[in-house]
Tab-separated table of C-alpha atoms and ligand atoms in Angstrom:
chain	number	residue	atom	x	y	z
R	1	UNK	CA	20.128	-12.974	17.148
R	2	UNK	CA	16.716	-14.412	15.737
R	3	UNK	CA	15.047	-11.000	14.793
R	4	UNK	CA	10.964	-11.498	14.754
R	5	UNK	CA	11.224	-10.904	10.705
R	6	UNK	CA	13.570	-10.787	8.690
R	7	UNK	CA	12.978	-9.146	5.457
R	8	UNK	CA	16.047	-9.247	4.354
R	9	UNK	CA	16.623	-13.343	3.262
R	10	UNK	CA	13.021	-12.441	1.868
R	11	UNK	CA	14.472	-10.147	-0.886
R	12	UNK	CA	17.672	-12.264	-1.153
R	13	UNK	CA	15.405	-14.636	-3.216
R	14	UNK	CA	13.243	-12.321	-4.834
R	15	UNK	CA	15.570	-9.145	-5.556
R	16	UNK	CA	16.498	-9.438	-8.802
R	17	UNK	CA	12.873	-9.831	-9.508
R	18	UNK	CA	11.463	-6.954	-7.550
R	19	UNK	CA	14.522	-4.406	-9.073
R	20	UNK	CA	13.591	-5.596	-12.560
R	21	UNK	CA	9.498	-4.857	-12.422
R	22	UNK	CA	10.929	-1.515	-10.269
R	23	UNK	CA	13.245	-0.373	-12.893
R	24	UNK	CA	10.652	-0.875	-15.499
R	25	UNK	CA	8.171	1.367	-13.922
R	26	UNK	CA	10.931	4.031	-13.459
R	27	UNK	CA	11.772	4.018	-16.818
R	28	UNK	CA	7.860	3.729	-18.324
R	29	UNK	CA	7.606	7.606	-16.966
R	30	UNK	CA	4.088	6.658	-15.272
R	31	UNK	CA	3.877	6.114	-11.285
R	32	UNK	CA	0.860	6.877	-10.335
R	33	UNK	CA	-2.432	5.105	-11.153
R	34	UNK	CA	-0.839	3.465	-14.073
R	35	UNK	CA	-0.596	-0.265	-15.631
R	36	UNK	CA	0.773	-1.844	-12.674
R	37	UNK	CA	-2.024	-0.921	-10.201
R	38	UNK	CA	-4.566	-1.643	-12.633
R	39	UNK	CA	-3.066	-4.961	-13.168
R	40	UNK	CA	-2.437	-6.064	-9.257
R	41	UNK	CA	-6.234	-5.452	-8.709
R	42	UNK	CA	-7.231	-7.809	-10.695
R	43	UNK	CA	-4.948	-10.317	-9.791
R	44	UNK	CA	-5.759	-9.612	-6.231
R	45	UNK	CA	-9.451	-9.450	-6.867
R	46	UNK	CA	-8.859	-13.122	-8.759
R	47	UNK	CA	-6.511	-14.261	-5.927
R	48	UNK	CA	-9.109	-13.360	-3.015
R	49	UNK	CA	-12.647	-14.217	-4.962
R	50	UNK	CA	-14.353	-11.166	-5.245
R	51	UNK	CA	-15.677	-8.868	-7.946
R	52	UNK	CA	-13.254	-5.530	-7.495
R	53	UNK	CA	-10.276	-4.322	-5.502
R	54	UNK	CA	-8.988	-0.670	-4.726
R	55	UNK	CA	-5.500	0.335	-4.662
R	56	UNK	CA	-4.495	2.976	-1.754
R	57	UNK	CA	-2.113	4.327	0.555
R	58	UNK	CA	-2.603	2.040	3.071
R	59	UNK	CA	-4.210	0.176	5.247
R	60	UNK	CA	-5.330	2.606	7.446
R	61	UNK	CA	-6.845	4.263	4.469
R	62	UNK	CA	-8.650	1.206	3.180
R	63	UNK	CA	-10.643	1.223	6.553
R	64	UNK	CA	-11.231	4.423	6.424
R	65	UNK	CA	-12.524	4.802	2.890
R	66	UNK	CA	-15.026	1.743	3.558
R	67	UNK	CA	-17.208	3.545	6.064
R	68	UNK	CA	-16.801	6.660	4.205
R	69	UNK	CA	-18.912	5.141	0.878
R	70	UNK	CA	-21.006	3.323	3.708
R	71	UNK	CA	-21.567	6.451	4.208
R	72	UNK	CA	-20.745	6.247	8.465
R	73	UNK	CA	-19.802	9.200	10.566
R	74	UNK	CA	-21.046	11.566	12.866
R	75	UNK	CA	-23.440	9.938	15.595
R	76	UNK	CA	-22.858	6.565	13.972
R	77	UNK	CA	-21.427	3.639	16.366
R	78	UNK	CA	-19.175	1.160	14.864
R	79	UNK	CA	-18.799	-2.260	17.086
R	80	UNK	CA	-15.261	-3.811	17.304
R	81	UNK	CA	-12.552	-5.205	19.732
R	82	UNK	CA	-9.840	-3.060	21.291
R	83	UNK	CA	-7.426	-6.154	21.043
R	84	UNK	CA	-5.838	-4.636	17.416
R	85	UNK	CA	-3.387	-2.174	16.020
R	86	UNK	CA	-4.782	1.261	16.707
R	87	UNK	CA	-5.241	1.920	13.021
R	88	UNK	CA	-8.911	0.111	13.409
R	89	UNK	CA	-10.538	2.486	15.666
R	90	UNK	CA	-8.877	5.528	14.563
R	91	UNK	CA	-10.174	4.869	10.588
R	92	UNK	CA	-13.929	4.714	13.058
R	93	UNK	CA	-12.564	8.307	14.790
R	94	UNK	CA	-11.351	9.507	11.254
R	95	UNK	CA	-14.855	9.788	9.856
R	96	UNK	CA	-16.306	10.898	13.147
R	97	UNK	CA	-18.281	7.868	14.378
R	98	UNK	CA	-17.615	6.344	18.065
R	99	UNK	CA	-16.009	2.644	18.308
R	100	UNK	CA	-17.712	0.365	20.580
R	101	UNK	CA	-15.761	-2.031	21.907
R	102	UNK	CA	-16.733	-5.972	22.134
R	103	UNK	CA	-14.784	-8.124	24.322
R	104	UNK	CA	-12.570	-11.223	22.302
R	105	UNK	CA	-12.297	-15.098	22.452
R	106	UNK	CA	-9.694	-15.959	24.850
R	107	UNK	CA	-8.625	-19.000	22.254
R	108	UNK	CA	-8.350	-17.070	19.184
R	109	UNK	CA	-7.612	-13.317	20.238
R	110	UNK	CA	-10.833	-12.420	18.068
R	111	UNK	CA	-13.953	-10.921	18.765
R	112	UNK	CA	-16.499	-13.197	20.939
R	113	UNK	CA	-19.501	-13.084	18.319
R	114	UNK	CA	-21.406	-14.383	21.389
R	115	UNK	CA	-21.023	-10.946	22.652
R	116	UNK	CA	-21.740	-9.336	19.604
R	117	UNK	CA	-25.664	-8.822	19.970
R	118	UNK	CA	-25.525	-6.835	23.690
R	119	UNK	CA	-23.402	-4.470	22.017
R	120	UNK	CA	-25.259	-2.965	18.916
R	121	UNK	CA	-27.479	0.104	19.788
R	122	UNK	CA	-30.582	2.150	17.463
R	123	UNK	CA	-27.182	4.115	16.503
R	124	UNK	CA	-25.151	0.611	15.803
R	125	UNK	CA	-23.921	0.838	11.707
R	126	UNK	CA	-21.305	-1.657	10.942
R	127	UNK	CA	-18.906	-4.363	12.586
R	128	UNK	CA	-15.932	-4.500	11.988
R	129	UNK	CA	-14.218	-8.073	12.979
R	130	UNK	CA	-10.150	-8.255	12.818
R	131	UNK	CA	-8.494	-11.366	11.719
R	132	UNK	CA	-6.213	-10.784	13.911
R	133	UNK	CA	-2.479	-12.561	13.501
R	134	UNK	CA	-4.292	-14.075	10.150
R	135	UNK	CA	-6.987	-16.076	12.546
R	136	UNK	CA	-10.651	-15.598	10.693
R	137	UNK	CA	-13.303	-14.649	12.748
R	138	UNK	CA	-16.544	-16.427	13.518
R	139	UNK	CA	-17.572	-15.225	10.205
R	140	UNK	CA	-20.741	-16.992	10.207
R	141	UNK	CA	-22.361	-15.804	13.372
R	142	UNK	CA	-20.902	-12.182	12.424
R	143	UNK	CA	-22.561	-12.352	9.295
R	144	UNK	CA	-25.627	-13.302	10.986
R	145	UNK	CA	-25.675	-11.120	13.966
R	146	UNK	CA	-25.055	-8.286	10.761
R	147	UNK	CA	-28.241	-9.521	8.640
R	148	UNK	CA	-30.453	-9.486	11.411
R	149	UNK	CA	-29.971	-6.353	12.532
R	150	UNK	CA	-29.142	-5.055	9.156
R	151	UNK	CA	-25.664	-3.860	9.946
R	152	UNK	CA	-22.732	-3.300	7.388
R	153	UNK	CA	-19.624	-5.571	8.059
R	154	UNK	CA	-15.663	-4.098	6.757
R	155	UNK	CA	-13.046	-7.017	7.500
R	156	UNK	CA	-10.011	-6.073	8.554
R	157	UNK	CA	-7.848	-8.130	6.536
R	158	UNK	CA	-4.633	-6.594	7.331
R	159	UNK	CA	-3.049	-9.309	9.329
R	160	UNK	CA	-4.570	-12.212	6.787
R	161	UNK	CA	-4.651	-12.115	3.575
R	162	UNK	CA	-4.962	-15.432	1.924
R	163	UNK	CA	-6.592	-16.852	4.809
R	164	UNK	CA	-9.744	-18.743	5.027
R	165	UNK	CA	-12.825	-19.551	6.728
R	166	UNK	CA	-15.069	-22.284	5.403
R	167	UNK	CA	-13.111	-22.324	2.401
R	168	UNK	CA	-13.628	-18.921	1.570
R	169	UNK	CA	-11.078	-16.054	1.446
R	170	UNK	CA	-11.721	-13.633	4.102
R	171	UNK	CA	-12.715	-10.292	2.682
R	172	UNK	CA	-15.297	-11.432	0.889
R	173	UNK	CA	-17.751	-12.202	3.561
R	174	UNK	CA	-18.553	-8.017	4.293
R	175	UNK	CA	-19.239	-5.251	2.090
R	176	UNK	CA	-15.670	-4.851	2.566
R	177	UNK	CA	-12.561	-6.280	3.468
R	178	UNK	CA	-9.102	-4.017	3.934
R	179	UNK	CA	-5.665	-4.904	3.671
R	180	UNK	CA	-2.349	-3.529	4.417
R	181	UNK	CA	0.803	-3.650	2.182
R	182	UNK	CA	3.090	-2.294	5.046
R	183	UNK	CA	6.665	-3.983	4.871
R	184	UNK	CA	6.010	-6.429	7.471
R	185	UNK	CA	2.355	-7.418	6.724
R	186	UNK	CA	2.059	-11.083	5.089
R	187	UNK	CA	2.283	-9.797	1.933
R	188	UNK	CA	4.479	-6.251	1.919
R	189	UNK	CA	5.546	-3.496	-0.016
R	190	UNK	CA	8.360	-1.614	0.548
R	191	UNK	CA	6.776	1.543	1.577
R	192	UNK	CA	3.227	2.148	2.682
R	193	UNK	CA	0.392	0.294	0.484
R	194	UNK	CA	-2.968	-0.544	1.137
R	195	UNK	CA	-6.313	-1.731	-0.599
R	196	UNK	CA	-10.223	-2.575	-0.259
R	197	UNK	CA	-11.645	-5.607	-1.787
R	198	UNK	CA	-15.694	-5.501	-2.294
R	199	UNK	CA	-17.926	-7.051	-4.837
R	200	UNK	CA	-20.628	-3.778	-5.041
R	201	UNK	CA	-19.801	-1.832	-8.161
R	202	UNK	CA	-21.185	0.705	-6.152
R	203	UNK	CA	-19.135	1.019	-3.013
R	204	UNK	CA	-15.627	-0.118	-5.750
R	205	UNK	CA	-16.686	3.244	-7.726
R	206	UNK	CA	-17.185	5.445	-4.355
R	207	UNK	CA	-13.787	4.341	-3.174
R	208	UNK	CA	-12.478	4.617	-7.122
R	209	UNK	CA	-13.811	8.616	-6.321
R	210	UNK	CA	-13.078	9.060	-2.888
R	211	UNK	CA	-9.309	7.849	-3.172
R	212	UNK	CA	-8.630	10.833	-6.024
R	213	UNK	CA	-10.244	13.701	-4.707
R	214	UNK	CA	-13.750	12.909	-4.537
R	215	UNK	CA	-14.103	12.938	-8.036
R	216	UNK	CA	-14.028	9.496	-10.564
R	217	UNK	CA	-13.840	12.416	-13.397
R	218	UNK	CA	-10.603	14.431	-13.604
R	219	UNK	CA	-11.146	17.980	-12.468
R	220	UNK	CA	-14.796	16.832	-11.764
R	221	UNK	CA	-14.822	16.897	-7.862
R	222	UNK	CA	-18.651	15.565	-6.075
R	223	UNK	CA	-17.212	15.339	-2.814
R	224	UNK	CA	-14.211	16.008	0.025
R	225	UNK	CA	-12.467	13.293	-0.981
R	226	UNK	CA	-8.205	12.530	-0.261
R	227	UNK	CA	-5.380	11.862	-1.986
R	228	UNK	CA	-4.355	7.789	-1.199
R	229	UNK	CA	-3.468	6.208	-4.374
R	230	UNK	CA	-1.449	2.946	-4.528
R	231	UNK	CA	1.483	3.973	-6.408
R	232	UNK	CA	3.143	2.474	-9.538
R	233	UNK	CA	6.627	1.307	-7.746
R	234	UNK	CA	4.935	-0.486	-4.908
R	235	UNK	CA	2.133	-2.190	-7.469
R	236	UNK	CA	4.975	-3.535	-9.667
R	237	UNK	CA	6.983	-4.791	-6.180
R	238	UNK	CA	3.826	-6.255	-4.760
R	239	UNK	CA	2.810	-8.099	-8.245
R	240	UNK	CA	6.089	-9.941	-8.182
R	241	UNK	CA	5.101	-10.852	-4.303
R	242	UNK	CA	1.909	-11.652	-5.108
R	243	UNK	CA	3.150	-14.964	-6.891
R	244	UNK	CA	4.866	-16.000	-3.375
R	245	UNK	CA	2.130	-15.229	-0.925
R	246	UNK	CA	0.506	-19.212	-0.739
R	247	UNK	CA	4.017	-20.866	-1.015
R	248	UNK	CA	4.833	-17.667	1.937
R	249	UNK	CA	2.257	-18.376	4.148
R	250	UNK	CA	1.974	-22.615	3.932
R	251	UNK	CA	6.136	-22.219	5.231
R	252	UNK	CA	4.288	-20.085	7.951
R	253	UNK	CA	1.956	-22.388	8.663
R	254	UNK	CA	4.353	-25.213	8.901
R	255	UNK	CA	6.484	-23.238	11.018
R	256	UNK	CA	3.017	-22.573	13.420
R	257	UNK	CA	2.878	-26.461	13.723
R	258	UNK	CA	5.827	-27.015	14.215
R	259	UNK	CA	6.394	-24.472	17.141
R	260	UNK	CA	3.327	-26.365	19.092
R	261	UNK	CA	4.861	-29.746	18.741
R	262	UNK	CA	8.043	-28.183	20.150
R	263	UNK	CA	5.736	-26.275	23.150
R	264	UNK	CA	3.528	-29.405	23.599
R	265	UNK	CA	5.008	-30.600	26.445
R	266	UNK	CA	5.523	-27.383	28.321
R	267	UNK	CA	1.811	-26.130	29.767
R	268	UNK	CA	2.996	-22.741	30.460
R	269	UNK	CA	3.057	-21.594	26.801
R	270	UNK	CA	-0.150	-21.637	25.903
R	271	UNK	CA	-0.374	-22.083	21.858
R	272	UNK	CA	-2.203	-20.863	19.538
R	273	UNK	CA	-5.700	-22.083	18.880
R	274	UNK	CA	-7.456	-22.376	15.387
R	275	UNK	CA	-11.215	-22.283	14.828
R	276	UNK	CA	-12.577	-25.304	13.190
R	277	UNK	CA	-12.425	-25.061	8.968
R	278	UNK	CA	-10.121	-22.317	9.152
R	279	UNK	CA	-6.847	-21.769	7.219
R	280	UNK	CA	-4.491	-19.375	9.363
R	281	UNK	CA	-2.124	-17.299	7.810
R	282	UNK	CA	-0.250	-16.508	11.061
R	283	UNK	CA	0.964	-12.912	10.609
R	284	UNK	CA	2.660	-13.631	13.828
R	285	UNK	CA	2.942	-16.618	15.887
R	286	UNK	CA	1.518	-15.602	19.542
R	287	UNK	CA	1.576	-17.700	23.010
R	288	UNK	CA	0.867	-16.761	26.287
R	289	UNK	CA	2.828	-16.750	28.934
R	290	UNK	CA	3.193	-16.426	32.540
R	291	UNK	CA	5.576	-13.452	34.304
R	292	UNK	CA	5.192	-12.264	30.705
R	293	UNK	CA	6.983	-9.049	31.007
R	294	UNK	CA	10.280	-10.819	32.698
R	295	UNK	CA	10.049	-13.292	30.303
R	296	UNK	CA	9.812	-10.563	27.304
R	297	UNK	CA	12.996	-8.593	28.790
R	298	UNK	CA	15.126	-12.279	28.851
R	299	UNK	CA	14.180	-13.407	25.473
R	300	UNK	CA	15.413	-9.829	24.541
R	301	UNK	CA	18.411	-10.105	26.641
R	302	UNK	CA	19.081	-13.870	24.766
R	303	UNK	CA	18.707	-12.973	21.224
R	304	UNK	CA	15.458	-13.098	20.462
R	305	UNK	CA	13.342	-10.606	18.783
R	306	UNK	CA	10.232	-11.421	20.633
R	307	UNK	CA	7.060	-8.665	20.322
R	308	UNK	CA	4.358	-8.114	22.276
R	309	UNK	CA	1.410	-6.915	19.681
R	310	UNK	CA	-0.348	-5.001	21.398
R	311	UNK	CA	0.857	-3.884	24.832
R	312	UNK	CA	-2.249	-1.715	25.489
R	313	UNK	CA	-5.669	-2.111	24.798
R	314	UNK	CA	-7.074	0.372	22.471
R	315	UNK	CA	-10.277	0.699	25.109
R	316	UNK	CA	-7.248	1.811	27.673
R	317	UNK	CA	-5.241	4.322	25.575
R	318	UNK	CA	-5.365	7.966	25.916
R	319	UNK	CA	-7.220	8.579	22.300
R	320	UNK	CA	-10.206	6.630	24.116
R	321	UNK	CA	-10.547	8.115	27.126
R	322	UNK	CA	-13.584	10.058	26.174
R	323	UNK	CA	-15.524	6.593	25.326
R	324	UNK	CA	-15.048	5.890	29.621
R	325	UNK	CA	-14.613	2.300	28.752
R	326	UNK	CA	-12.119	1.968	31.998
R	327	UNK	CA	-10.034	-0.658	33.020
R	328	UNK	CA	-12.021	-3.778	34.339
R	329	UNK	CA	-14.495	-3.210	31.089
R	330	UNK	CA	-13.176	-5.956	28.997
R	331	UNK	CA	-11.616	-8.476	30.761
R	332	UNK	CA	-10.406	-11.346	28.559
R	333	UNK	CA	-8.892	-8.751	26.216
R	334	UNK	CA	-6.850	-6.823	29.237
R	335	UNK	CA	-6.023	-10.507	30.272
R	336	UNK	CA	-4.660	-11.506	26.981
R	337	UNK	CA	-2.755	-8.396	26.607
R	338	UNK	CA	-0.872	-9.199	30.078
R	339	UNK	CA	-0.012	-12.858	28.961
R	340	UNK	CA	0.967	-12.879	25.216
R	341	UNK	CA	4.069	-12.468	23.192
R	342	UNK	CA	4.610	-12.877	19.156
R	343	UNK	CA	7.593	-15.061	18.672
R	344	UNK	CA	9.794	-14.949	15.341
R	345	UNK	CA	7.950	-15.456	12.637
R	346	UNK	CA	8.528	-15.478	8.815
R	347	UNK	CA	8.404	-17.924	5.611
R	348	UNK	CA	12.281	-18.042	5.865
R	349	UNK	CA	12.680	-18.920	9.266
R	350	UNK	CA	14.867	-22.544	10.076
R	351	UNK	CA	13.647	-25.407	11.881
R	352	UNK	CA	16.863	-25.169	13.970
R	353	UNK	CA	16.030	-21.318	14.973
R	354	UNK	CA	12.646	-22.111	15.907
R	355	UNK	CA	14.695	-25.002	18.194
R	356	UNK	CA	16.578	-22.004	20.206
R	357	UNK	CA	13.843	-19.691	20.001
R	358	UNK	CA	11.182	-22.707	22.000
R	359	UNK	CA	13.977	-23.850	23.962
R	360	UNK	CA	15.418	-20.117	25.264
R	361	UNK	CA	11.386	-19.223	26.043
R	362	UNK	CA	11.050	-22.271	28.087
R	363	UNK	CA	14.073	-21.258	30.272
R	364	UNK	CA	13.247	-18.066	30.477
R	365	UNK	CA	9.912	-19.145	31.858
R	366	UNK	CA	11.740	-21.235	34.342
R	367	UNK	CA	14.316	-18.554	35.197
R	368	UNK	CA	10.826	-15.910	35.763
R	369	UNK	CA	9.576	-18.534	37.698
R	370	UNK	CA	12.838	-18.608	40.479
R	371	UNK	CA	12.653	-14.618	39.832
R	372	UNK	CA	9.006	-14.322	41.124
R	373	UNK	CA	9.935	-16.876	43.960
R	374	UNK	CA	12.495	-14.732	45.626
O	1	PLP	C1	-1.303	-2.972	9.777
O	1	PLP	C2	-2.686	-2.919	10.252
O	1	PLP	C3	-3.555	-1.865	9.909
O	1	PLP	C4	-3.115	-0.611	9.198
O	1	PLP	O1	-2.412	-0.754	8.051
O	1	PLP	P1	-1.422	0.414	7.544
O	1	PLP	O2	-1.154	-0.010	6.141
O	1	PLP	O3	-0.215	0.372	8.410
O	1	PLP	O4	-2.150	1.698	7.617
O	1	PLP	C5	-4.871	-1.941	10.319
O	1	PLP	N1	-5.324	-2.969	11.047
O	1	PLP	C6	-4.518	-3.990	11.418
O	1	PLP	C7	-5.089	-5.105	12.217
O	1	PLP	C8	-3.184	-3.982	11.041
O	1	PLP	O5	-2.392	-4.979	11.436
């Protein structure tokens, strides 16, 4: 079995680590807002290249809290894709404002930016581009599609942290960027963890507010705020992390290249593409496929934890239905959703696994192939 991740020959090298800096914040007696999460946001604001970072609950959080001090909800549009984890448009539904979906780059699985302009509307507030399996964006035409029409721009980071475009971190390019510290994101907790990088001492202090009750003054509340503080356990686990993520993700990018020389001679997996002067992170390693859903079931049925992120569009899932963005609406992303499939994919994964895992896909493509014939 060659599981997708495996998080366990992660901790194997680190454990003694983690339970130390774990053990130390159980015994300090403070675990929430304390030393540790003071200390990881500034090594994460130093690490990414901005001014200020926010420590939350999550990921989902983080998005949400960004259009909240952008001050975005009711009537407000927000344009992204519906090819991404659910969380994006449901932080958009969270503060009442209507996603608007904008169809994505068959090549890189991320918004078309040439598609970008026909979407914004008088009601149009903010973008908000995913860097989707850690794949920037076309952060310079998004950026300038945003200026123009003087639109706000939150990156969802949550897939990429660490990655670049143009040699600059992503994150820094909006007014905010979001990332997720759930267990399997690039760089995980072990729990739920998330945070908002920004370089307006504004927006950092509305978040610094909104994440503890609306108030940055104990017991001094200005507005509905929630409760979504990064706690002490998971800042001390993710500071020892923190020191792994570029060695991490180069072994992932090795792995990345090292899947498409063992693909380049089969056509029918169609490999990953990069966009010039970008530095992927690959959060997961995704091809595409023909009989996709056969092939899926056999990899399964051989041993290999194969995923297929997502399955549905967001544009197509129940929560949506009142938007009446049917099937047919956004083709390339309803096309890409019926084609690809995330292969195993961590910084510990062996050469020779990545061997079985190309070489089991390719005769399962075959075997699909015979399948369909009949
Ligand atoms: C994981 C993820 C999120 C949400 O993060 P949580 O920490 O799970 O709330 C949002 N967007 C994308 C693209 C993600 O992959």
């Amino acid at each position: 079995m060659i599981p997708i991740l495996d998080s366990k020959r992660q901790y194997a090298q680190i454990g003694a680590e983690v339970e130390k800096a774990v053990c130390e914040v159980l015994r300090s007696g403070s675990y929430i807002l304390g030393p540790n999460t003071k200390a990881l946001e500034q090594e994460l604001a130093d690490f990414i290249g901005c001014k200020y970072t926010v420590g939350l609950n999550s990921g989902t959080d983080a998005l949400h809290l960004a259009l909240r001090a952008l001050d975005i909800g009711a009537g407000d549009e927000v344009i992204t894709v519906a090819f991404t984890f659910v969380a994006t448009t449901e932080a958009i539904g969270i503060v009442g404002a209507k996603p608007v979906f904008v169809d994505i780059d068959a090549d890189t699985f991320n918004l078309d930016a040439s598609k970008l302009e026909a979407a914004i509307t008088p009601r149009t507030k903010a973008i908000i581009p995913v860097h989707l399996y850690g794949q920037p964006c076309d952060m310079d035409t998004i950026m300038d599609v945003a200026k123009r029409h003087n639109l706000h721009v939150i990156e969802d980071c949550c897939q990429a942290i660490g990655a670049l475009y143009k040699g600059k971190m992503v994150g820094t390019f909006g007014d905010f960027g979001c990332l997720s510290f759930y267990p399997t994101k690039n760089l995980g907790g072990m729990g739920d963890g998330g945070l908002i990088m920004t370089s307006d001492e504004k927006l950092r202090d509305r978040v610094v507010a909104l994440r503890n009750h609306g108030g940055a003054i104990r017991y001094h509340h200005d507005e509905i705020g929630v409760n979504s503080r990064l706690d002490e356990v998971q800042a001390a686990i993710l500071r020892v992390k923190l020191q792994y993520i570029k060695e991490w993700n180069e072994k992932r990018r090795e792995h990345a290249y090292y899947y498409n020389q063992l693909f380049a001679n089969c056509p029918d997996v169609q490999t990953p593409k990069e966009l010039d002067n970008t530095y992927c992170v690959y959060h997961q390693y995704t091809v595409k496929v023909p009989n996709r859903d056969a092939v899926h079931k056999m990899l399964q049925e051989n041993g290999i934890g194969a995923m297929l992120y997502y399955p549905i569009p967001l544009h197509l899932q129940k929560v949506h239905a009142y938007l009446g963005v049917g099937k047919g609406s956004l083709p390339v992303t309803e096309k890409n959703t019926e084609m690809v499939i995330s292969l195993p994919m961590f910084p510990e994964l062996t050469k020779e696994e990545q061997q079985t895992v190309a070489k089991t896909l390719i005769e399962c493509i075959e075997k699909s192939k015979t399948a369909a014939a009949v």
